[in-house]
Tab-separated table of C-alpha atoms in Angstrom:
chain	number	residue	atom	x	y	z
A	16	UNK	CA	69.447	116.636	83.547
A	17	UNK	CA	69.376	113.242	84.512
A	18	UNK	CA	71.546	111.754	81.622
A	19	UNK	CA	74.843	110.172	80.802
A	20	UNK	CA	76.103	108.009	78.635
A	21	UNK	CA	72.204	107.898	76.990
A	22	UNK	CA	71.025	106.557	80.811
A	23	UNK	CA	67.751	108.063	81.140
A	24	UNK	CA	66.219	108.100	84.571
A	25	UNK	CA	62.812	109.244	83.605
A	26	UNK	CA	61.365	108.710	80.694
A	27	UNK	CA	58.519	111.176	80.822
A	28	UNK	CA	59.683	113.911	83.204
A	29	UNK	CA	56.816	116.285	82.436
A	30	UNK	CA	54.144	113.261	83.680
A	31	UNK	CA	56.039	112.452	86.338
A	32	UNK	CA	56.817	115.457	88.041
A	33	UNK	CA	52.804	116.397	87.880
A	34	UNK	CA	52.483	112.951	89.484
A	35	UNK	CA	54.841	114.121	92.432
A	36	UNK	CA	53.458	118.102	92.972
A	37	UNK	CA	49.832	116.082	92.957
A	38	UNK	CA	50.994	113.617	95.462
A	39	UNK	CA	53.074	116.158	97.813
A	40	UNK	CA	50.031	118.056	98.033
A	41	UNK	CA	47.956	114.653	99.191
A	42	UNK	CA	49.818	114.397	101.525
A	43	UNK	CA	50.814	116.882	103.325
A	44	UNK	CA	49.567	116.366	106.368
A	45	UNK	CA	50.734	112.737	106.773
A	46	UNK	CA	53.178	112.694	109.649
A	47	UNK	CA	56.448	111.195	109.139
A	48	UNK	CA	57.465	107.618	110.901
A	49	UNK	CA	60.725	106.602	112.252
A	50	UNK	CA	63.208	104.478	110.010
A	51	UNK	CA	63.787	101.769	111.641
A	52	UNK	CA	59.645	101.115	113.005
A	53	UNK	CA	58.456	101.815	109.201
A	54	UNK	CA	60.288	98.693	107.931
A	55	UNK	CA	59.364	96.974	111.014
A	56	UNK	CA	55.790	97.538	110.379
A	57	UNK	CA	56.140	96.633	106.676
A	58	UNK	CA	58.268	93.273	106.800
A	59	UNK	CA	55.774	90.585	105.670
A	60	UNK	CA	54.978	92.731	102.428
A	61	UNK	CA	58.784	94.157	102.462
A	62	UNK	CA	60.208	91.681	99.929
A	63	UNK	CA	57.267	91.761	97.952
A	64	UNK	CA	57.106	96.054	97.229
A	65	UNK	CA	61.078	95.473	96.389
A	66	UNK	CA	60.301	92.741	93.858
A	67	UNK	CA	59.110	95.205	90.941
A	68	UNK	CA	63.641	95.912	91.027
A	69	UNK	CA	64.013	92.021	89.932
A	70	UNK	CA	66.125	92.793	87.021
A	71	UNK	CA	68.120	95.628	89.194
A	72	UNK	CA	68.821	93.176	91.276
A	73	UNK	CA	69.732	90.857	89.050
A	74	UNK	CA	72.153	93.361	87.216
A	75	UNK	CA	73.736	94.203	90.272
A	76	UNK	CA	76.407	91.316	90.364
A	77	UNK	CA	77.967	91.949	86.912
A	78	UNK	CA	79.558	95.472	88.478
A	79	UNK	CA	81.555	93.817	90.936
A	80	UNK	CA	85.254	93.488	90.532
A	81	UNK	CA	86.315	90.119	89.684
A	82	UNK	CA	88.497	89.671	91.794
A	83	UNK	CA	86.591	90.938	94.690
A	84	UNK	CA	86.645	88.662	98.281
A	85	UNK	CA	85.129	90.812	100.646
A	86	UNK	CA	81.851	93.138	100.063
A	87	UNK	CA	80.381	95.531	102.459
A	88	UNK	CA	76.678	96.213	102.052
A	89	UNK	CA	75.129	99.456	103.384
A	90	UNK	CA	71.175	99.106	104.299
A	91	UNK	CA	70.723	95.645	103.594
A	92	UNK	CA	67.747	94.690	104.757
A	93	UNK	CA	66.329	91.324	104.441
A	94	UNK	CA	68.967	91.082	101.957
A	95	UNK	CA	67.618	90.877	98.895
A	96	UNK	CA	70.735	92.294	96.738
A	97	UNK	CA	72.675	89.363	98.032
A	98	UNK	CA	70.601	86.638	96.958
A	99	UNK	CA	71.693	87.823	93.436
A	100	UNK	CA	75.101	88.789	94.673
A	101	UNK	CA	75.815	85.403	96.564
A	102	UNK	CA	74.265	83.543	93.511
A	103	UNK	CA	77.002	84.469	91.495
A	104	UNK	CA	79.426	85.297	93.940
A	105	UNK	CA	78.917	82.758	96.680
A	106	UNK	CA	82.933	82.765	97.535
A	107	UNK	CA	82.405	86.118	98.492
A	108	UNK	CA	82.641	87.303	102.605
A	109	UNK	CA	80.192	89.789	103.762
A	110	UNK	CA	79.189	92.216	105.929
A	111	UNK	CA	75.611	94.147	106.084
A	112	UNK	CA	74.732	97.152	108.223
A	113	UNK	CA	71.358	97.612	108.791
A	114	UNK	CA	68.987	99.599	111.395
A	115	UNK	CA	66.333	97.131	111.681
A	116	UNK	CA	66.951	94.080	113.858
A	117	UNK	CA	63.828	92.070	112.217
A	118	UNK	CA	64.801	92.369	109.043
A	119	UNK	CA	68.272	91.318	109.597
A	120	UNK	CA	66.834	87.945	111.170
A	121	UNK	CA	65.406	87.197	108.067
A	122	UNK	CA	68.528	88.141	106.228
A	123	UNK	CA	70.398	85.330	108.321
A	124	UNK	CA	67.627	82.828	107.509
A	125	UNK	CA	68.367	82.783	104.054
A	126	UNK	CA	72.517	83.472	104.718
A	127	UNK	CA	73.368	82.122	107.845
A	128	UNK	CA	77.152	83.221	106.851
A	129	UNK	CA	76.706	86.865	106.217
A	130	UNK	CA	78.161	89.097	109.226
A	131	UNK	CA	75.587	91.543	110.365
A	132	UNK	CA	75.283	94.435	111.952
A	133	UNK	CA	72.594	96.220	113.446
A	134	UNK	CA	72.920	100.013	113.649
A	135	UNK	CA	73.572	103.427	112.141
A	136	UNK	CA	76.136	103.206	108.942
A	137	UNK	CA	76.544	106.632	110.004
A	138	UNK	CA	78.051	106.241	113.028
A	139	UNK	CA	79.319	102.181	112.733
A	140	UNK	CA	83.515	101.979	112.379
A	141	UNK	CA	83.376	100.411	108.823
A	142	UNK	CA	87.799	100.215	109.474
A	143	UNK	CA	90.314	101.162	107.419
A	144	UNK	CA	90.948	99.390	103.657
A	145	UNK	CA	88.832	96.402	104.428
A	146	UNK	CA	86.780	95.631	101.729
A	147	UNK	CA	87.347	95.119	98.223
A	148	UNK	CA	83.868	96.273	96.995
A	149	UNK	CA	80.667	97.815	99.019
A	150	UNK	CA	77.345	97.995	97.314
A	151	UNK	CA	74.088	100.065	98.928
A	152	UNK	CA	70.556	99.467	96.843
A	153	UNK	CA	67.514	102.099	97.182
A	154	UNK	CA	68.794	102.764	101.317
A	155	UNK	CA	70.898	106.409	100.687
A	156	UNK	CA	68.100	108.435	98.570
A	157	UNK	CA	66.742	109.834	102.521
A	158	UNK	CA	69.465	111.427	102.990
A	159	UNK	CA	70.646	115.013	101.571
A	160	UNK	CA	74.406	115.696	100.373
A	161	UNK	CA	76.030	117.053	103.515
A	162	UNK	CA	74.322	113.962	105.745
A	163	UNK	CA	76.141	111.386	103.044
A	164	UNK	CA	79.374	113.891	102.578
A	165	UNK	CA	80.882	112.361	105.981
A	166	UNK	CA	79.582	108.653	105.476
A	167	UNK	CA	81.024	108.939	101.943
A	168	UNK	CA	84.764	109.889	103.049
A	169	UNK	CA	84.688	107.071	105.481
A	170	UNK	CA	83.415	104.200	102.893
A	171	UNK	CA	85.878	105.247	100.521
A	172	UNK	CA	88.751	104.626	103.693
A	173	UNK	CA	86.932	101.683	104.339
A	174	UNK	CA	87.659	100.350	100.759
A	175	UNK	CA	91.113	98.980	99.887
A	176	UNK	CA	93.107	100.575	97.228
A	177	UNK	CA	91.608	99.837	93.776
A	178	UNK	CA	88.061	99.136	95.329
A	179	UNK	CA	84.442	100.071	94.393
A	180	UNK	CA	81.576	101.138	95.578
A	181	UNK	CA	78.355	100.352	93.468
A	182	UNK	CA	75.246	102.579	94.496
A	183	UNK	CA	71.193	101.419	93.239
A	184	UNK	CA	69.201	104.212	94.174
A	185	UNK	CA	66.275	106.243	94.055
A	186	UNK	CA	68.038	109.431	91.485
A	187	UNK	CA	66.363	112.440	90.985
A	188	UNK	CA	65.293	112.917	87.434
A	189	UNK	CA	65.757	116.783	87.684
A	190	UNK	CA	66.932	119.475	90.358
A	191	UNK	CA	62.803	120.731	90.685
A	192	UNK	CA	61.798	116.840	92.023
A	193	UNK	CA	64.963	117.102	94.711
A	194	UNK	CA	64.369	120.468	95.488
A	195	UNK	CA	60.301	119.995	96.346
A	196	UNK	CA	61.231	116.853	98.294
A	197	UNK	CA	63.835	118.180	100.237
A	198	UNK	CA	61.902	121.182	101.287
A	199	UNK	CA	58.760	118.890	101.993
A	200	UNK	CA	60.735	116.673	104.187
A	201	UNK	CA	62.575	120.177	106.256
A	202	UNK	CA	58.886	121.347	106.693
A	203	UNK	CA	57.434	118.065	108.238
A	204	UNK	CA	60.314	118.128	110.329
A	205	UNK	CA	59.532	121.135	111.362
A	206	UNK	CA	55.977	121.359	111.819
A	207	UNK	CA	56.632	117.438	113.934
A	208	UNK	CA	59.651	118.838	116.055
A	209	UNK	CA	61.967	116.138	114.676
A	210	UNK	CA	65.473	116.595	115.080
A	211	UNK	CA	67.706	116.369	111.674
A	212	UNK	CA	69.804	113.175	113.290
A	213	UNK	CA	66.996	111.612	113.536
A	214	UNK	CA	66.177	109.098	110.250
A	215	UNK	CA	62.603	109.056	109.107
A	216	UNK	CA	61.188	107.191	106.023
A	217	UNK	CA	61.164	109.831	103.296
A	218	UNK	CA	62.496	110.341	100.212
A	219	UNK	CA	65.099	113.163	99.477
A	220	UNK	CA	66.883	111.916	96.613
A	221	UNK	CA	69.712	113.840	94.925
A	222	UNK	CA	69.926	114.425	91.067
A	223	UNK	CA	72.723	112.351	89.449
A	224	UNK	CA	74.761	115.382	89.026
A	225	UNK	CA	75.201	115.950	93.161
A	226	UNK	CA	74.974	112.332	93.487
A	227	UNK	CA	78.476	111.676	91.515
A	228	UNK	CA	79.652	115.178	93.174
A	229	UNK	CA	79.327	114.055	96.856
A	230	UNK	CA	81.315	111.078	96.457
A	231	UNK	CA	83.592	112.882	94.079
A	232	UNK	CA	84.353	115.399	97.360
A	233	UNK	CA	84.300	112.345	100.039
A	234	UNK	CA	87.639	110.880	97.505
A	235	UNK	CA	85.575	108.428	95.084
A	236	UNK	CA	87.472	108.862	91.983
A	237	UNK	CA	85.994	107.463	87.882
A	238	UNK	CA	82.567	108.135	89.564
A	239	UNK	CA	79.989	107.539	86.971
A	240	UNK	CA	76.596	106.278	86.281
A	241	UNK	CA	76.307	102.946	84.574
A	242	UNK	CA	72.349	101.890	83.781
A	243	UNK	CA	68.990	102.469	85.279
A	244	UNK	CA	66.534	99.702	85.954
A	245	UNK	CA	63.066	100.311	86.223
A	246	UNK	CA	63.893	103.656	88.522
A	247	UNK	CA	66.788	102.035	90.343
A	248	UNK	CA	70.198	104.126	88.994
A	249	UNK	CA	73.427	102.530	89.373
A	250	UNK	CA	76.425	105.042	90.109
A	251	UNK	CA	79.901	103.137	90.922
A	252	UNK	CA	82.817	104.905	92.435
A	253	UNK	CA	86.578	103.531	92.881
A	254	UNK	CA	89.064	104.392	95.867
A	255	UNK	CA	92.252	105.075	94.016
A	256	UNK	CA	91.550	103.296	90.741
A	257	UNK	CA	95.066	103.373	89.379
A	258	UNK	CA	95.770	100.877	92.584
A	259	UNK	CA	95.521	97.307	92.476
A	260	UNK	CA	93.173	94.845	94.316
């Protein structure tokens, strides 16, 4: 599980997933905390926490089509993907979606000519072949297949013909670490009276195996991984790759 192409997501499973039963059970009585207010309350150290993915980020740029003009980025936060992206690619014109407002200032401090939007990528029009390229790193992992299966279908319309979508996420090393997470996250939601539309901070990643297959069924076609970076696995997916930019 876990592997492709010799990409290993975890390189001690065994450790690991002692690590996770051991930290499930510490803290299971935590209550959950809304999406949006848990990055709010975390900003000044947000950029910080995300540094350990340097060399993900840093990676993330050579995956882009070349000939890419327009990239959509899902979850962008205070935009830390495109300060690698727009290094390399500062020709590029982009759009971010993003839930919290205060993090999206601080994206437009550093790139005053990004278009932003603040919302739900779940329910935001992303239009019909727009963008050549969208890119989403370590936002889609709280979220289980059939919440992504509808999101999925409309990125891939959102994409023009020959375009790709590059995913850096939180993967699952094995179906035991999604499984305990998932049903950890249904049974605080239970026990809190949380609806399931409503996005809280936790993390219910998918293996790599339903990863590929859910955007495989939403019309992604060569869908495969391509490297993992200190726990950050890159997938990329192609609306009709036979077509064209």
């Amino acid at each position: 599980m876990g592997q492709e192409k010799g990409i290993v997501i975890r390189k001690d499973t065994e450790a690991y997933m002692d690590e996770l039963r051991g930290w499930l059970c510490r803290t299971e009585g935590v209550r959950l905390e809304e999406m949006a207010d848990f990055f709010r309350a975390r900003l000044n150290e947000y950029e910080e926490h995300m540094s350990l993915w340097k060399k993900a980020y840093e990676y993330l740029p050579s995956l882009l089509p070349g000939n890419a003009r327009t990239l959509l980025d899902l979850g962008c936060g205070t935009g830390l993907e495109l300060d690698e992206i727009l290094k390399a690619r500062p020709e590029l014109s982009v759009t971010g979606v993003d839930l919290c407002r205060d993090m999206l200032e601080r994206l437009s401090e550093k790139h005053p000519g990004v278009k932003l939007i603040c919302g739900d990528y779940f329910q935001e029009e992303l239009g019909e072949a727009v963008y050549d390229c969208a890119v989403s790193f370590e936002s889609l992992h709280h979220f289980g297949a059939e919440r992504k299966k509808e999101l999925y279908a409309k990125l891939c319309r959102a994409l023009k013909p020959g375009g790709c979508f590059i995913e850096a996420d939180y993967i699952a090393c094995c179906e035991e670490e999604e499984r305990l997470l998932m049903e950890a996250c249904r049974r605080k939601r239970e026990q809190e009276r949380i609806q399931e539309e409503q996005f809280v901070h936790f993390d219910t990643p998918l293996t790599a195996e339903h990863e590929m297959e859910a955007l495989r069924r939403a019309g992604f076609e060569q869908v495969e991984m391509m490297a993992s970076i200190e726990g950050a696995t890159f997938i990329r997916a192609f609306r009709d790759r036979q077509a064209d930019l």
